[in-house]
Amino acid sequence: MRIGELSRRTGVSVPTIKFYVREGLLPAGELTSPNQASYGETHVQRLRLIRALLDVGGMSVAAIRDVIVAVEDPERSMHKVLGVTANRLVPRYDREPDTVIEEARKSVAELVAARGWHAYPENPAGEALAAALAALDDVGHGGFAEILDAYADAAEQVARADMDYVAHHVAREELVESAVVGTVLGDAIFAALRRLAHVDASNRVFGGPADDRE
């Protein structure tokens, strides 16, 4: 197909498609003449992946490029690809060392050890969790850490569901892309579900009109 048809099928403008090619996010089409290139279904799928990571996942072009490079590397294990994706998704927090953040890091390390997780507490996700716990302490809600195990239980259940879904795909490219999409879009799905559940829980705990539309 020509680039115009590729644009129509994916809803991505021609200039944007050309930008993705220049940035290394999308492979160039096969030249059929000096001024014409042909594109296939792999380009359609890749564009949809890029748009999902960009629009729903909120990833930057640079982060998506890193993920695409990992996806296309046949020598990189699934675990490593997921690590690249997760590390690009987790926000970085700059905080000067103090007793609060150090205690929070200690709590994260203890949680990881107690649950037997095969993860390093100092990785980006562990650091993000420590920063969140420190921020809670800063605003006088350090006691929120008391329900950390409940959060960890839910996280384990969701993570297992994610991996079970991914494991049903066989081809490496489908397997990797499913894992990446599941990681990125799964965050958006889980956050939305949690907010819906909050509305219900608030209504049940604090009361409210039966037709609450909040």
mmCIF file of C-alpha atoms in Angstrom:
data_model
loop_
_atom_site.group_PDB
_atom_site.id
_atom_site.type_symbol
_atom_site.label_atom_id
_atom_site.label_comp_id
_atom_site.label_asym_id
_atom_site.label_seq_id
_atom_site.Cartn_x
_atom_site.Cartn_y
_atom_site.Cartn_z
ATOM 1 C CA MET A 1 0.000 0.000 0.000
ATOM 2 C CA ARG A 2 1.069 3.620 -0.540
ATOM 3 C CA ILE A 3 1.691 5.979 2.344
ATOM 4 C CA GLY A 4 -1.667 7.682 1.784
ATOM 5 C CA GLU A 5 -3.533 4.419 2.314
ATOM 6 C CA LEU A 6 -1.378 3.652 5.358
ATOM 7 C CA SER A 7 -2.390 7.041 6.737
ATOM 8 C CA ARG A 8 -6.086 6.404 6.101
ATOM 9 C CA ARG A 9 -5.998 2.951 7.698
ATOM 10 C CA THR A 10 -4.252 4.080 10.861
ATOM 11 C CA GLY A 11 -5.506 7.645 11.233
ATOM 12 C CA VAL A 12 -1.912 8.893 11.380
ATOM 13 C CA SER A 13 -1.063 11.808 9.087
ATOM 14 C CA VAL A 14 1.501 11.404 6.310
ATOM 15 C CA PRO A 15 3.908 13.977 7.857
ATOM 16 C CA THR A 16 3.696 12.139 11.196
ATOM 17 C CA ILE A 17 4.416 8.790 9.514
ATOM 18 C CA LYS A 18 7.481 10.311 7.845
ATOM 19 C CA PHE A 19 8.551 11.739 11.218
ATOM 20 C CA TYR A 20 8.293 8.298 12.829
ATOM 21 C CA VAL A 21 10.438 6.846 10.038
ATOM 22 C CA ARG A 22 13.084 9.560 10.530
ATOM 23 C CA GLU A 23 13.070 8.981 14.288
ATOM 24 C CA GLY A 24 13.592 5.238 13.879
ATOM 25 C CA LEU A 25 10.223 4.267 15.336
ATOM 26 C CA LEU A 26 8.860 2.927 12.040
ATOM 27 C CA PRO A 27 10.819 1.036 9.364
ATOM 28 C CA ALA A 28 10.968 2.730 5.983
ATOM 29 C CA GLY A 29 8.748 1.398 3.226
ATOM 30 C CA GLU A 30 10.106 -0.682 0.350
ATOM 31 C CA LEU A 31 11.079 1.587 -2.524
ATOM 32 C CA THR A 32 9.147 0.817 -5.703
ATOM 33 C CA SER A 33 10.414 3.904 -7.555
ATOM 34 C CA PRO A 34 12.647 6.875 -6.711
ATOM 35 C CA ASN A 35 9.677 8.732 -5.196
ATOM 36 C CA GLN A 36 7.373 5.919 -4.100
ATOM 37 C CA ALA A 37 7.473 3.358 -1.295
ATOM 38 C CA SER A 38 5.252 0.434 -0.441
ATOM 39 C CA TYR A 39 4.069 -0.346 3.086
ATOM 40 C CA GLY A 40 2.645 -3.561 4.540
ATOM 41 C CA GLU A 41 0.671 -4.906 7.469
ATOM 42 C CA THR A 42 3.751 -4.775 9.712
ATOM 43 C CA HIS A 43 3.747 -0.995 9.265
ATOM 44 C CA VAL A 44 0.066 -0.832 10.177
ATOM 45 C CA GLN A 45 0.679 -2.853 13.335
ATOM 46 C CA ARG A 46 3.753 -0.840 14.288
ATOM 47 C CA LEU A 47 1.907 2.461 13.847
ATOM 48 C CA ARG A 48 -0.903 1.244 16.067
ATOM 49 C CA LEU A 49 1.640 0.207 18.677
ATOM 50 C CA ILE A 50 3.341 3.615 18.528
ATOM 51 C CA ARG A 51 0.049 5.464 18.875
ATOM 52 C CA ALA A 52 -1.020 3.299 21.812
ATOM 53 C CA LEU A 53 2.268 3.912 23.630
ATOM 54 C CA LEU A 54 2.129 7.629 22.836
ATOM 55 C CA ASP A 55 -1.547 8.491 23.288
ATOM 56 C CA VAL A 56 -2.642 6.133 26.073
ATOM 57 C CA GLY A 57 0.675 5.201 27.642
ATOM 58 C CA GLY A 58 1.882 8.808 27.634
ATOM 59 C CA MET A 59 5.405 7.777 26.624
ATOM 60 C CA SER A 60 7.779 10.186 24.920
ATOM 61 C CA VAL A 61 9.124 9.589 21.415
ATOM 62 C CA ALA A 62 12.565 8.903 22.881
ATOM 63 C CA ALA A 63 11.140 6.342 25.328
ATOM 64 C CA ILE A 64 9.152 4.642 22.562
ATOM 65 C CA ARG A 65 12.317 4.429 20.457
ATOM 66 C CA ASP A 66 14.090 2.610 23.293
ATOM 67 C CA VAL A 67 11.191 0.167 23.583
ATOM 68 C CA ILE A 68 11.094 -0.425 19.802
ATOM 69 C CA VAL A 69 14.841 -1.139 19.772
ATOM 70 C CA ALA A 70 14.336 -3.690 22.555
ATOM 71 C CA VAL A 71 11.377 -5.275 20.765
ATOM 72 C CA GLU A 72 13.424 -5.711 17.583
ATOM 73 C CA ASP A 73 16.452 -7.210 19.326
ATOM 74 C CA PRO A 74 16.202 -11.012 18.940
ATOM 75 C CA GLU A 75 19.022 -11.516 21.446
ATOM 76 C CA ARG A 76 17.196 -9.724 24.232
ATOM 77 C CA SER A 77 15.063 -11.890 26.513
ATOM 78 C CA MET A 78 11.417 -11.166 27.221
ATOM 79 C CA HIS A 79 12.346 -10.257 30.795
ATOM 80 C CA LYS A 80 14.858 -7.673 29.533
ATOM 81 C CA VAL A 81 12.360 -6.187 27.079
ATOM 82 C CA LEU A 82 9.788 -5.795 29.834
ATOM 83 C CA GLY A 83 12.471 -4.216 32.000
ATOM 84 C CA VAL A 84 13.238 -1.614 29.338
ATOM 85 C CA THR A 85 9.534 -0.817 29.013
ATOM 86 C CA ALA A 86 8.904 -0.597 32.748
ATOM 87 C CA ASN A 87 11.961 1.572 33.333
ATOM 88 C CA ARG A 88 10.774 4.050 30.688
ATOM 89 C CA LEU A 89 7.311 4.206 32.250
ATOM 90 C CA VAL A 90 8.294 4.860 35.850
ATOM 91 C CA PRO A 91 8.649 8.571 36.702
ATOM 92 C CA ARG A 92 11.960 9.759 38.139
ATOM 93 C CA TYR A 93 11.965 11.775 41.349
ATOM 94 C CA ASP A 94 14.833 14.012 42.370
ATOM 95 C CA ARG A 95 15.019 14.295 46.140
ATOM 96 C CA GLU A 96 17.943 15.196 48.309
ATOM 97 C CA PRO A 97 18.965 12.363 50.648
ATOM 98 C CA ASP A 98 17.370 12.676 54.089
ATOM 99 C CA THR A 99 16.192 10.388 56.866
ATOM 100 C CA VAL A 100 12.649 10.224 55.432
ATOM 101 C CA ILE A 101 13.639 8.923 52.007
ATOM 102 C CA GLU A 102 16.179 6.550 53.524
ATOM 103 C CA GLU A 103 13.529 5.078 55.816
ATOM 104 C CA ALA A 104 11.180 4.772 52.853
ATOM 105 C CA ARG A 105 13.845 2.906 50.856
ATOM 106 C CA LYS A 106 14.363 0.616 53.805
ATOM 107 C CA SER A 107 10.617 -0.100 53.906
ATOM 108 C CA VAL A 108 10.626 -0.918 50.187
ATOM 109 C CA ALA A 109 13.585 -3.292 50.605
ATOM 110 C CA GLU A 110 11.837 -5.009 53.520
ATOM 111 C CA LEU A 111 8.631 -5.364 51.498
ATOM 112 C CA VAL A 112 10.453 -6.896 48.522
ATOM 113 C CA ALA A 113 12.323 -9.316 50.781
ATOM 114 C CA ALA A 114 9.242 -10.291 52.798
ATOM 115 C CA ARG A 115 7.239 -11.080 49.671
ATOM 116 C CA GLY A 116 10.102 -12.967 48.039
ATOM 117 C CA TRP A 117 9.967 -10.827 44.914
ATOM 118 C CA HIS A 118 12.785 -11.334 42.410
ATOM 119 C CA ALA A 119 13.351 -7.602 42.019
ATOM 120 C CA TYR A 120 15.920 -5.080 43.148
ATOM 121 C CA PRO A 121 14.478 -2.488 45.552
ATOM 122 C CA GLU A 122 16.733 0.179 44.053
ATOM 123 C CA ASN A 123 15.390 -0.185 40.519
ATOM 124 C CA PRO A 124 13.275 2.722 39.129
ATOM 125 C CA ALA A 125 9.996 1.216 40.360
ATOM 126 C CA GLY A 126 11.439 0.694 43.833
ATOM 127 C CA GLU A 127 12.751 4.255 43.892
ATOM 128 C CA ALA A 128 9.359 5.569 42.753
ATOM 129 C CA LEU A 129 7.638 3.635 45.549
ATOM 130 C CA ALA A 130 10.116 4.992 48.102
ATOM 131 C CA ALA A 131 9.524 8.544 46.842
ATOM 132 C CA ALA A 132 5.757 8.079 47.159
ATOM 133 C CA LEU A 133 6.086 6.739 50.708
ATOM 134 C CA ALA A 134 8.372 9.637 51.643
ATOM 135 C CA ALA A 135 5.893 12.131 50.196
ATOM 136 C CA LEU A 136 3.091 10.566 52.244
ATOM 137 C CA ASP A 137 5.221 10.970 55.350
ATOM 138 C CA ASP A 138 5.961 14.586 54.426
ATOM 139 C CA VAL A 139 2.257 15.458 54.373
ATOM 140 C CA GLY A 140 1.478 13.635 57.604
ATOM 141 C CA HIS A 141 0.070 10.428 56.170
ATOM 142 C CA GLY A 142 2.937 8.059 56.834
ATOM 143 C CA GLY A 143 0.404 5.667 58.321
ATOM 144 C CA PHE A 144 -0.778 4.956 54.766
ATOM 145 C CA ALA A 145 2.122 2.509 54.618
ATOM 146 C CA GLU A 146 0.092 0.240 56.873
ATOM 147 C CA ILE A 147 -1.993 -0.833 53.855
ATOM 148 C CA LEU A 148 1.056 -1.366 51.645
ATOM 149 C CA ASP A 149 0.632 -5.138 51.841
ATOM 150 C CA ALA A 150 -2.921 -4.837 50.522
ATOM 151 C CA TYR A 151 -1.587 -2.866 47.563
ATOM 152 C CA ALA A 152 1.143 -5.470 47.052
ATOM 153 C CA ASP A 153 -1.452 -8.266 47.074
ATOM 154 C CA ALA A 154 -3.432 -6.500 44.362
ATOM 155 C CA ALA A 155 -0.263 -5.780 42.377
ATOM 156 C CA GLU A 156 0.754 -9.438 42.454
ATOM 157 C CA GLN A 157 -2.655 -10.547 41.235
ATOM 158 C CA VAL A 158 -2.650 -8.031 38.370
ATOM 159 C CA ALA A 159 0.948 -8.874 37.424
ATOM 160 C CA ARG A 160 0.126 -12.580 37.250
ATOM 161 C CA ALA A 161 -2.893 -11.846 35.059
ATOM 162 C CA ASP A 162 -0.680 -9.731 32.779
ATOM 163 C CA MET A 163 1.896 -12.478 32.383
ATOM 164 C CA ASP A 164 -0.747 -15.179 31.906
ATOM 165 C CA TYR A 165 -2.209 -13.164 29.052
ATOM 166 C CA VAL A 166 1.181 -12.611 27.451
ATOM 167 C CA ALA A 167 2.126 -16.287 27.769
ATOM 168 C CA HIS A 168 -0.725 -17.270 25.443
ATOM 169 C CA HIS A 169 1.073 -15.656 22.492
ATOM 170 C CA VAL A 170 3.630 -17.762 20.670
ATOM 171 C CA ALA A 171 5.455 -15.736 18.014
ATOM 172 C CA ARG A 172 8.208 -13.598 19.562
ATOM 173 C CA GLU A 173 7.099 -10.370 17.903
ATOM 174 C CA GLU A 174 3.509 -10.867 19.062
ATOM 175 C CA LEU A 175 4.727 -11.975 22.469
ATOM 176 C CA VAL A 176 6.935 -8.933 22.987
ATOM 177 C CA GLU A 177 4.442 -6.426 21.637
ATOM 178 C CA SER A 178 1.651 -7.932 23.739
ATOM 179 C CA ALA A 179 3.838 -7.655 26.830
ATOM 180 C CA VAL A 180 4.748 -4.054 26.060
ATOM 181 C CA VAL A 181 1.180 -3.019 25.312
ATOM 182 C CA GLY A 182 -0.095 -4.899 28.347
ATOM 183 C CA THR A 183 2.421 -3.166 30.592
ATOM 184 C CA VAL A 184 1.695 0.325 29.281
ATOM 185 C CA LEU A 185 -2.041 0.157 28.700
ATOM 186 C CA GLY A 186 -2.535 -2.093 31.711
ATOM 187 C CA ASP A 187 -1.411 0.809 33.905
ATOM 188 C CA ALA A 188 -4.097 3.027 32.368
ATOM 189 C CA ILE A 189 -6.742 0.308 32.753
ATOM 190 C CA PHE A 190 -5.821 -0.405 36.377
ATOM 191 C CA ALA A 191 -5.811 3.298 37.286
ATOM 192 C CA ALA A 192 -9.247 3.783 35.711
ATOM 193 C CA LEU A 193 -10.661 0.690 37.435
ATOM 194 C CA ARG A 194 -9.253 1.848 40.780
ATOM 195 C CA ARG A 195 -10.960 5.224 40.400
ATOM 196 C CA LEU A 196 -14.276 3.562 39.532
ATOM 197 C CA ALA A 197 -13.900 1.322 42.576
ATOM 198 C CA HIS A 198 -13.136 4.409 44.707
ATOM 199 C CA VAL A 199 -16.501 5.907 43.755
ATOM 200 C CA ASP A 200 -18.268 2.723 44.824
ATOM 201 C CA ALA A 201 -16.205 2.328 48.015
ATOM 202 C CA SER A 202 -16.777 5.965 48.984
ATOM 203 C CA ASN A 203 -20.494 5.539 48.517
ATOM 204 C CA ARG A 204 -20.533 2.394 50.649
ATOM 205 C CA VAL A 205 -18.318 3.761 53.440
ATOM 206 C CA PHE A 206 -19.437 7.382 53.649
ATOM 207 C CA GLY A 207 -22.917 7.118 52.184
ATOM 208 C CA GLY A 208 -24.375 9.009 49.275
ATOM 209 C CA PRO A 209 -27.341 9.138 46.915
ATOM 210 C CA ALA A 210 -28.138 5.929 45.084
ATOM 211 C CA ASP A 211 -27.839 7.670 41.732
ATOM 212 C CA ASP A 212 -24.428 9.187 42.496
ATOM 213 C CA ARG A 213 -22.847 10.240 39.208
ATOM 214 C CA GLU A 214 -19.435 11.301 40.559
#
